[in-house]
């Protein structure tokens, strides 16, 4: 009888904890999404409980904010038009994943804070002397972030 009550109590505590965790993540996503640029030329993206693939072919590169919350995205920046020498990318991932494809002339500088997650930079800058700097500021919690060049 004591074991049954212990198991029921543990299950209730676990379910309550999971519900509270999900509520906190949803709140963080709402706050993140409220700060996104909503203009037509914006490259800001956010996903909650889902997936997304987006190609920015022939669009002018801009500073961006990207968030993945209980979901994943693949964003292809490989054919963007660059007008500046440097751009900024702010990324927030909680229980999600991002795959970001960048042109071969981008040189990444990643500043990250990872908690139970990680970042992979698989990019190769083919012309470092004429590179476009991409400063990435990433906050990863229980998720992953991958940067790569255009697949061959």
CSV table of N, CA and C in Angstrom, one decimal:
chain,number,residue,atom,x,y,z
A,1,UNK,N,0.8,-1.2,0.0
A,1,UNK,CA,0.0,0.0,0.0
A,1,UNK,C,0.9,1.3,0.0
A,2,UNK,N,2.0,1.3,0.8
A,2,UNK,CA,2.8,2.4,0.8
A,2,UNK,C,3.6,2.6,-0.5
A,3,UNK,N,3.9,1.5,-1.2
A,3,UNK,CA,4.6,1.7,-2.5
A,3,UNK,C,3.6,2.2,-3.5
A,4,UNK,N,2.4,1.8,-3.5
A,4,UNK,CA,1.4,2.4,-4.4
A,4,UNK,C,1.2,3.9,-4.2
A,5,UNK,N,1.1,4.3,-3.0
A,5,UNK,CA,1.0,5.8,-2.7
A,5,UNK,C,2.3,6.5,-3.1
A,6,UNK,N,3.4,5.9,-2.9
A,6,UNK,CA,4.7,6.5,-3.3
A,6,UNK,C,4.7,6.7,-4.8
A,7,UNK,N,4.4,5.6,-5.5
A,7,UNK,CA,4.4,5.7,-7.0
A,7,UNK,C,3.4,6.7,-7.5
A,8,UNK,N,2.2,6.8,-7.0
A,8,UNK,CA,1.2,7.7,-7.4
A,8,UNK,C,1.7,9.2,-7.1
A,9,UNK,N,2.2,9.4,-5.9
A,9,UNK,CA,2.8,10.7,-5.6
A,9,UNK,C,3.9,11.1,-6.5
A,10,UNK,N,4.8,10.2,-6.8
A,10,UNK,CA,5.9,10.4,-7.7
A,10,UNK,C,5.4,10.8,-9.1
A,11,UNK,N,4.4,10.1,-9.6
A,11,UNK,CA,3.8,10.3,-10.9
A,11,UNK,C,3.1,11.7,-11.0
A,12,UNK,N,2.4,12.1,-9.9
A,12,UNK,CA,1.8,13.4,-9.8
A,12,UNK,C,2.8,14.5,-9.8
A,13,UNK,N,3.9,14.3,-9.0
A,13,UNK,CA,4.9,15.3,-8.9
A,13,UNK,C,5.6,15.5,-10.3
A,14,UNK,N,5.9,14.4,-11.0
A,14,UNK,CA,6.5,14.4,-12.3
A,14,UNK,C,5.6,15.1,-13.3
A,15,UNK,N,4.3,14.8,-13.4
A,15,UNK,CA,3.4,15.4,-14.3
A,15,UNK,C,3.3,16.9,-14.0
A,16,UNK,N,3.2,17.3,-12.8
A,16,UNK,CA,3.1,18.7,-12.4
A,16,UNK,C,4.4,19.4,-12.8
A,17,UNK,N,5.5,18.8,-12.6
A,17,UNK,CA,6.8,19.4,-13.0
A,17,UNK,C,6.9,19.6,-14.5
A,18,UNK,N,6.5,18.6,-15.3
A,18,UNK,CA,6.5,18.7,-16.7
A,18,UNK,C,5.5,19.8,-17.2
A,19,UNK,N,4.4,19.9,-16.6
A,19,UNK,CA,3.4,20.9,-17.0
A,19,UNK,C,3.9,22.3,-16.7
A,20,UNK,N,4.6,22.5,-15.6
A,20,UNK,CA,5.1,23.8,-15.2
A,20,UNK,C,6.3,24.1,-16.2
A,21,UNK,N,7.1,23.1,-16.5
A,21,UNK,CA,8.3,23.4,-17.4
A,21,UNK,C,7.7,23.8,-18.8
A,22,UNK,N,6.7,23.1,-19.3
A,22,UNK,CA,6.2,23.5,-20.6
A,22,UNK,C,5.6,24.9,-20.5
A,23,UNK,N,4.9,25.2,-19.5
A,23,UNK,CA,4.3,26.6,-19.3
A,23,UNK,C,5.4,27.6,-19.3
A,24,UNK,N,6.5,27.4,-18.7
A,24,UNK,CA,7.6,28.4,-18.6
A,24,UNK,C,8.2,28.5,-20.0
A,25,UNK,N,8.4,27.4,-20.7
A,25,UNK,CA,9.0,27.5,-22.1
A,25,UNK,C,8.0,28.3,-23.0
A,26,UNK,N,6.7,28.0,-22.9
A,26,UNK,CA,5.7,28.7,-23.8
A,26,UNK,C,5.8,30.2,-23.5
A,27,UNK,N,5.9,30.5,-22.2
A,27,UNK,CA,5.9,31.9,-21.8
A,27,UNK,C,7.2,32.6,-22.4
A,28,UNK,N,8.3,31.9,-22.4
A,28,UNK,CA,9.6,32.4,-22.9
A,28,UNK,C,9.5,32.6,-24.4
A,29,UNK,N,8.8,31.7,-25.1
A,29,UNK,CA,8.6,31.8,-26.5
A,29,UNK,C,7.7,33.0,-26.9
A,30,UNK,N,6.7,33.2,-26.1
A,30,UNK,CA,5.8,34.4,-26.3
A,30,UNK,C,6.5,35.7,-26.2
A,31,UNK,N,7.4,35.8,-25.1
A,31,UNK,CA,8.2,37.0,-24.9
A,31,UNK,C,9.2,37.1,-26.0
A,32,UNK,N,9.8,36.1,-26.5
A,32,UNK,CA,10.8,36.1,-27.6
A,32,UNK,C,10.1,36.6,-28.8
A,33,UNK,N,8.9,36.0,-29.2
A,33,UNK,CA,8.2,36.3,-30.4
A,33,UNK,C,7.7,37.8,-30.4
A,34,UNK,N,7.4,38.3,-29.2
A,34,UNK,CA,6.9,39.7,-29.1
A,34,UNK,C,8.0,40.7,-29.5
A,35,UNK,N,9.3,40.3,-29.4
A,35,UNK,CA,10.4,41.2,-29.7
A,35,UNK,C,10.9,41.0,-31.2
A,36,UNK,N,10.2,40.2,-32.0
A,36,UNK,CA,10.7,40.0,-33.4
A,36,UNK,C,10.2,41.1,-34.3
A,37,UNK,N,11.0,41.4,-35.3
A,37,UNK,CA,10.7,42.4,-36.3
A,37,UNK,C,9.7,41.8,-37.2
A,38,UNK,N,8.5,42.5,-37.3
A,38,UNK,CA,7.4,42.0,-38.1
A,38,UNK,C,7.3,42.6,-39.5
A,39,UNK,N,8.4,43.4,-39.9
A,39,UNK,CA,8.4,44.0,-41.2
A,39,UNK,C,8.5,42.9,-42.3
A,40,UNK,N,8.0,43.3,-43.5
A,40,UNK,CA,8.1,42.3,-44.6
A,40,UNK,C,9.5,41.8,-45.0
A,41,UNK,N,10.5,42.7,-44.8
A,41,UNK,CA,11.9,42.3,-45.2
A,41,UNK,C,12.6,41.6,-44.0
A,42,UNK,N,12.0,41.4,-42.9
A,42,UNK,CA,12.6,40.8,-41.7
A,42,UNK,C,13.0,39.3,-42.0
A,43,UNK,N,14.0,38.9,-41.3
A,43,UNK,CA,14.5,37.5,-41.4
A,43,UNK,C,14.3,36.8,-40.0
A,44,UNK,N,13.6,37.5,-39.1
A,44,UNK,CA,13.4,37.0,-37.7
A,44,UNK,C,12.4,35.8,-37.8
A,45,UNK,N,12.7,34.7,-37.0
A,45,UNK,CA,11.9,33.5,-37.1
A,45,UNK,C,11.8,32.9,-35.7
A,46,UNK,N,10.7,32.3,-35.4
A,46,UNK,CA,10.4,31.6,-34.2
A,46,UNK,C,9.5,30.4,-34.4
A,47,UNK,N,9.8,29.3,-33.7
A,47,UNK,CA,8.9,28.1,-33.9
A,47,UNK,C,8.7,27.5,-32.5
A,48,UNK,N,7.4,27.1,-32.3
A,48,UNK,CA,7.0,26.5,-31.0
A,48,UNK,C,6.2,25.2,-31.4
A,49,UNK,N,6.7,24.1,-30.9
A,49,UNK,CA,6.1,22.8,-31.1
A,49,UNK,C,5.9,22.5,-32.6
A,50,UNK,N,6.9,22.7,-33.4
A,50,UNK,CA,6.7,22.4,-34.8
A,50,UNK,C,8.0,22.5,-35.5
A,51,UNK,N,7.9,22.5,-36.8
A,51,UNK,CA,9.1,22.5,-37.6
A,51,UNK,C,8.9,23.5,-38.8
A,52,UNK,N,10.0,23.9,-39.3
A,52,UNK,CA,9.9,24.9,-40.4
A,52,UNK,C,11.2,24.8,-41.2
A,53,UNK,N,11.0,25.0,-42.5
A,53,UNK,CA,12.2,25.2,-43.4
A,53,UNK,C,12.0,26.5,-44.2
A,54,UNK,N,13.0,27.3,-44.3
A,54,UNK,CA,12.9,28.5,-45.0
A,54,UNK,C,14.1,28.8,-45.8
A,55,UNK,N,13.9,29.3,-47.0
A,55,UNK,CA,15.0,29.6,-47.9
A,55,UNK,C,15.0,31.1,-48.1
A,56,UNK,N,16.1,31.8,-47.9
A,56,UNK,CA,16.2,33.3,-48.1
A,56,UNK,C,16.8,33.6,-49.4
A,57,UNK,N,16.6,32.9,-50.4
A,57,UNK,CA,17.2,33.1,-51.8
A,57,UNK,C,16.9,34.5,-52.3
A,58,UNK,N,18.0,35.2,-52.7
A,58,UNK,CA,18.0,36.5,-53.3
A,58,UNK,C,17.4,37.6,-52.4
A,59,UNK,N,17.4,37.4,-51.0
A,59,UNK,CA,17.0,38.4,-50.1
A,59,UNK,C,18.2,39.1,-49.5
A,60,UNK,N,18.1,40.4,-49.2
A,60,UNK,CA,19.2,41.1,-48.6
A,60,UNK,C,19.4,40.7,-47.1
A,61,UNK,N,20.6,40.3,-46.8
A,61,UNK,CA,20.9,39.8,-45.4
A,61,UNK,C,20.7,41.0,-44.4
A,62,UNK,N,20.1,40.6,-43.3
A,62,UNK,CA,19.9,41.6,-42.2
A,62,UNK,C,20.3,40.9,-40.9
A,63,UNK,N,20.4,41.7,-39.8
A,63,UNK,CA,20.6,41.2,-38.5
A,63,UNK,C,19.3,40.4,-38.1
A,64,UNK,N,19.5,39.3,-37.5
A,64,UNK,CA,18.3,38.4,-37.2
A,64,UNK,C,18.2,37.9,-35.8
A,65,UNK,N,17.0,37.6,-35.4
A,65,UNK,CA,16.7,36.9,-34.2
A,65,UNK,C,16.0,35.6,-34.5
A,66,UNK,N,16.4,34.5,-34.0
A,66,UNK,CA,15.9,33.2,-34.3
A,66,UNK,C,15.6,32.4,-33.0
A,67,UNK,N,14.5,31.8,-32.9
A,67,UNK,CA,14.2,31.0,-31.7
A,67,UNK,C,13.5,29.7,-32.0
A,68,UNK,N,13.9,28.6,-31.3
A,68,UNK,CA,13.3,27.3,-31.5
A,68,UNK,C,12.9,26.8,-30.1
A,69,UNK,N,11.6,26.6,-29.9
A,69,UNK,CA,11.1,26.1,-28.6
A,69,UNK,C,10.3,24.9,-28.8
A,70,UNK,N,10.8,23.7,-28.4
A,70,UNK,CA,10.1,22.4,-28.6
A,70,UNK,C,9.9,22.2,-30.0
A,71,UNK,N,10.8,22.6,-30.9
A,71,UNK,CA,10.6,22.4,-32.3
A,71,UNK,C,11.9,22.6,-33.0
A,72,UNK,N,11.9,22.5,-34.3
A,72,UNK,CA,13.1,22.7,-35.1
A,72,UNK,C,13.0,23.4,-36.4
A,73,UNK,N,14.1,24.0,-36.9
A,73,UNK,CA,14.0,24.7,-38.1
A,73,UNK,C,15.3,24.5,-38.9
A,74,UNK,N,15.2,24.6,-40.2
A,74,UNK,CA,16.3,24.7,-41.1
A,74,UNK,C,16.2,26.0,-41.9
A,75,UNK,N,17.2,26.9,-41.7
A,75,UNK,CA,17.1,28.2,-42.4
A,75,UNK,C,18.3,28.2,-43.4
A,76,UNK,N,18.0,28.5,-44.6
A,76,UNK,CA,19.0,28.5,-45.7
A,76,UNK,C,19.3,30.0,-46.1
A,77,UNK,N,20.5,30.5,-45.7
A,77,UNK,CA,21.0,31.8,-46.0
A,77,UNK,C,22.0,31.7,-47.1
A,78,UNK,N,22.2,30.6,-47.8
A,78,UNK,CA,23.3,30.4,-48.7
A,78,UNK,C,23.3,31.3,-49.9
A,79,UNK,N,22.1,31.8,-50.3
A,79,UNK,CA,22.0,32.7,-51.5
A,79,UNK,C,21.6,34.1,-51.2
A,80,UNK,N,21.9,34.6,-50.0
A,80,UNK,CA,21.5,36.0,-49.6
A,80,UNK,C,22.4,37.0,-50.2
A,81,UNK,N,21.9,38.2,-50.3
A,81,UNK,CA,22.7,39.3,-50.9
A,81,UNK,C,23.3,40.1,-49.7
A,82,UNK,N,24.6,40.2,-49.6
A,82,UNK,CA,25.2,41.0,-48.5
A,82,UNK,C,25.6,42.4,-49.0
A,83,UNK,N,25.2,43.4,-48.1
A,83,UNK,CA,25.5,44.8,-48.4
A,83,UNK,C,26.5,45.3,-47.4
A,84,UNK,N,26.7,44.6,-46.3
A,84,UNK,CA,27.6,45.0,-45.2
A,84,UNK,C,28.7,44.0,-45.0
A,85,UNK,N,29.7,44.4,-44.2
A,85,UNK,CA,30.8,43.5,-43.9
A,85,UNK,C,30.5,42.7,-42.6
A,86,UNK,N,29.5,43.0,-41.9
A,86,UNK,CA,29.2,42.3,-40.6
A,86,UNK,C,27.7,42.3,-40.3
A,87,UNK,N,27.3,41.1,-39.8
A,87,UNK,CA,25.9,41.0,-39.3
A,87,UNK,C,25.8,40.3,-38.0
A,88,UNK,N,24.7,40.4,-37.3
A,88,UNK,CA,24.5,39.8,-36.0
A,88,UNK,C,23.3,38.9,-36.1
A,89,UNK,N,23.4,37.7,-35.3
A,89,UNK,CA,22.4,36.8,-35.3
A,89,UNK,C,22.2,36.4,-33.8
A,90,UNK,N,21.0,36.7,-33.2
A,90,UNK,CA,20.7,36.3,-31.8
A,90,UNK,C,19.8,35.1,-31.9
A,91,UNK,N,20.2,34.0,-31.2
A,91,UNK,CA,19.6,32.7,-31.2
A,91,UNK,C,19.2,32.2,-29.8
A,92,UNK,N,18.0,31.7,-29.7
A,92,UNK,CA,17.5,31.1,-28.4
A,92,UNK,C,16.9,29.8,-28.7
A,93,UNK,N,17.4,28.7,-28.1
A,93,UNK,CA,16.9,27.4,-28.3
A,93,UNK,C,16.6,26.7,-27.0
A,94,UNK,N,15.4,26.3,-26.8
A,94,UNK,CA,15.0,25.5,-25.6
A,94,UNK,C,14.3,24.2,-26.1
A,95,UNK,N,14.9,23.1,-25.9
A,95,UNK,CA,14.3,21.8,-26.3
A,95,UNK,C,14.0,21.8,-27.8
A,96,UNK,N,14.9,22.3,-28.6
A,96,UNK,CA,14.7,22.4,-30.1
A,96,UNK,C,16.0,22.2,-30.8
A,97,UNK,N,15.9,22.4,-32.1
A,97,UNK,CA,17.1,22.3,-32.9
A,97,UNK,C,17.1,23.3,-34.1
A,98,UNK,N,18.2,23.7,-34.4
A,98,UNK,CA,18.4,24.6,-35.6
A,98,UNK,C,19.5,24.1,-36.5
A,99,UNK,N,19.2,24.2,-37.8
A,99,UNK,CA,20.3,23.9,-38.8
A,99,UNK,C,20.3,25.2,-39.7
A,100,UNK,N,21.4,25.9,-39.7
A,100,UNK,CA,21.5,27.1,-40.4
A,100,UNK,C,22.6,27.0,-41.5
A,101,UNK,N,22.2,27.2,-42.7
A,101,UNK,CA,23.1,27.1,-43.9
A,101,UNK,C,23.6,28.5,-44.3
A,102,UNK,N,24.9,28.7,-44.3
A,102,UNK,CA,25.4,30.1,-44.6
A,102,UNK,C,26.3,30.0,-45.8
A,103,UNK,N,26.5,31.1,-46.5
A,103,UNK,CA,27.4,31.1,-47.7
A,103,UNK,C,28.8,30.8,-47.3
A,104,UNK,N,29.6,30.4,-48.3
A,104,UNK,CA,31.0,30.1,-48.0
A,104,UNK,C,31.9,31.3,-47.8
A,105,UNK,N,31.4,32.5,-48.0
A,105,UNK,CA,32.2,33.7,-47.7
A,105,UNK,C,31.9,34.3,-46.3
A,106,UNK,N,31.1,33.6,-45.5
A,106,UNK,CA,30.8,34.0,-44.1
A,106,UNK,C,31.8,33.4,-43.1
A,107,UNK,N,32.3,34.3,-42.2
A,107,UNK,CA,33.2,33.8,-41.2
A,107,UNK,C,32.4,34.0,-39.9
A,108,UNK,N,32.2,32.9,-39.1
A,108,UNK,CA,31.4,33.0,-37.9
A,108,UNK,C,32.2,33.2,-36.7
A,109,UNK,N,31.7,34.0,-35.8
A,109,UNK,CA,32.2,34.3,-34.5
A,109,UNK,C,31.0,33.9,-33.5
A,110,UNK,N,31.2,32.8,-32.8
A,110,UNK,CA,30.1,32.3,-32.0
A,110,UNK,C,30.4,32.6,-30.5
A,111,UNK,N,29.4,33.3,-29.8
A,111,UNK,CA,29.4,33.4,-28.4
A,111,UNK,C,28.2,32.7,-27.9
A,112,UNK,N,28.5,31.7,-27.0
A,112,UNK,CA,27.3,30.8,-26.6
A,112,UNK,C,27.3,30.6,-25.2
A,113,UNK,N,26.1,30.2,-24.7
A,113,UNK,CA,25.8,29.7,-23.4
A,113,UNK,C,25.0,28.4,-23.6
A,114,UNK,N,25.6,27.3,-23.4
A,114,UNK,CA,24.9,26.0,-23.6
A,114,UNK,C,24.7,25.3,-22.3
A,115,UNK,N,23.5,24.8,-22.1
A,115,UNK,CA,23.1,24.0,-20.9
A,115,UNK,C,22.4,22.8,-21.5
A,116,UNK,N,23.1,21.6,-21.3
A,116,UNK,CA,22.5,20.4,-21.8
A,116,UNK,C,22.2,20.5,-23.3
A,117,UNK,N,23.1,21.1,-24.1
A,117,UNK,CA,22.9,21.2,-25.5
A,117,UNK,C,24.3,21.5,-26.1
A,118,UNK,N,24.3,21.8,-27.4
A,118,UNK,CA,25.6,22.1,-28.0
A,118,UNK,C,25.4,22.8,-29.4
A,119,UNK,N,26.6,23.2,-29.9
A,119,UNK,CA,26.7,23.9,-31.1
A,119,UNK,C,27.8,23.3,-32.0
A,120,UNK,N,27.5,23.1,-33.3
A,120,UNK,CA,28.4,22.6,-34.2
A,120,UNK,C,28.6,23.6,-35.3
A,121,UNK,N,29.9,24.0,-35.5
A,121,UNK,CA,30.2,24.9,-36.6
A,121,UNK,C,31.0,24.1,-37.6
A,122,UNK,N,30.3,23.7,-38.7
A,122,UNK,CA,30.9,22.9,-39.8
A,122,UNK,C,31.2,23.8,-41.0
A,123,UNK,N,31.3,25.1,-40.8
A,123,UNK,CA,31.5,26.0,-42.0
A,123,UNK,C,33.0,26.1,-42.3
A,124,UNK,N,33.2,26.4,-43.6
A,124,UNK,CA,34.6,26.7,-44.0
A,124,UNK,C,34.5,28.0,-44.8
A,125,UNK,N,35.2,29.0,-44.4
A,125,UNK,CA,35.3,30.3,-45.1
A,125,UNK,C,36.3,30.2,-46.2
A,126,UNK,N,35.9,30.2,-47.5
A,126,UNK,CA,36.8,30.0,-48.6
A,126,UNK,C,37.7,31.2,-48.9
A,127,UNK,N,37.3,32.4,-48.5
A,127,UNK,CA,38.1,33.6,-48.7
A,127,UNK,C,38.2,34.5,-47.5
A,128,UNK,N,39.0,34.1,-46.5
A,128,UNK,CA,39.0,34.9,-45.2
A,128,UNK,C,39.3,36.3,-45.3
A,129,UNK,N,40.1,36.7,-46.3
A,129,UNK,CA,40.4,38.1,-46.5
A,129,UNK,C,39.3,39.0,-46.9
A,130,UNK,N,38.3,38.4,-47.6
A,130,UNK,CA,37.1,39.2,-48.0
A,130,UNK,C,35.8,38.6,-47.4
A,131,UNK,N,35.9,38.1,-46.2
A,131,UNK,CA,34.8,37.5,-45.6
A,131,UNK,C,33.8,38.5,-45.0
A,132,UNK,N,32.6,38.0,-44.9
A,132,UNK,CA,31.5,38.7,-44.2
A,132,UNK,C,31.4,38.1,-42.8
A,133,UNK,N,31.6,39.0,-41.8
A,133,UNK,CA,31.6,38.5,-40.4
A,133,UNK,C,30.1,38.3,-39.9
A,134,UNK,N,29.9,37.1,-39.4
A,134,UNK,CA,28.6,36.8,-38.8
A,134,UNK,C,28.8,36.6,-37.3
A,135,UNK,N,28.4,37.5,-36.4
A,135,UNK,CA,28.5,37.3,-35.0
A,135,UNK,C,27.2,36.7,-34.5
A,136,UNK,N,27.4,35.5,-33.9
A,136,UNK,CA,26.3,34.7,-33.4
A,136,UNK,C,26.3,34.7,-31.9
A,137,UNK,N,25.2,35.1,-31.3
A,137,UNK,CA,25.0,35.1,-29.8
A,137,UNK,C,23.9,34.1,-29.5
A,138,UNK,N,24.3,32.9,-29.0
A,138,UNK,CA,23.4,31.8,-28.8
A,138,UNK,C,23.2,31.4,-27.4
A,139,UNK,N,21.9,31.1,-27.0
A,139,UNK,CA,21.6,30.6,-25.7
A,139,UNK,C,20.9,29.3,-25.9
A,140,UNK,N,21.5,28.2,-25.6
A,140,UNK,CA,21.0,26.9,-25.9
A,140,UNK,C,20.7,26.1,-24.6
A,141,UNK,N,19.5,25.6,-24.5
A,141,UNK,CA,19.1,24.8,-23.3
A,141,UNK,C,18.4,23.5,-23.8
A,142,UNK,N,19.0,22.4,-23.6
A,142,UNK,CA,18.5,21.1,-24.0
A,142,UNK,C,18.2,21.1,-25.5
A,143,UNK,N,19.1,21.6,-26.3
A,143,UNK,CA,18.9,21.6,-27.8
A,143,UNK,C,20.2,21.7,-28.5
A,144,UNK,N,20.1,21.9,-29.8
A,144,UNK,CA,21.2,21.9,-30.6
A,144,UNK,C,21.2,22.9,-31.7
A,145,UNK,N,22.4,23.4,-32.1
A,145,UNK,CA,22.5,24.4,-33.2
A,145,UNK,C,23.6,23.9,-34.1
A,146,UNK,N,23.4,23.9,-35.4
A,146,UNK,CA,24.3,23.5,-36.4
A,146,UNK,C,24.5,24.5,-37.5
A,147,UNK,N,25.7,24.9,-37.8
A,147,UNK,CA,26.0,25.8,-38.9
A,147,UNK,C,26.7,25.0,-39.9
A,148,UNK,N,26.4,25.1,-41.2
A,148,UNK,CA,27.1,24.4,-42.3
A,148,UNK,C,27.0,25.3,-43.5
A,149,UNK,N,27.9,25.0,-44.5
A,149,UNK,CA,27.8,25.6,-45.8
A,149,UNK,C,26.9,24.8,-46.7
A,150,UNK,N,26.6,25.4,-47.9
A,150,UNK,CA,25.7,24.8,-48.8
A,150,UNK,C,26.1,23.3,-49.1
A,151,UNK,N,25.1,22.4,-48.9
A,151,UNK,CA,25.5,21.0,-49.2
A,151,UNK,C,25.8,20.8,-50.6
A,152,UNK,N,26.7,19.9,-50.9
A,152,UNK,CA,27.1,19.7,-52.3
A,152,UNK,C,26.3,18.6,-52.9
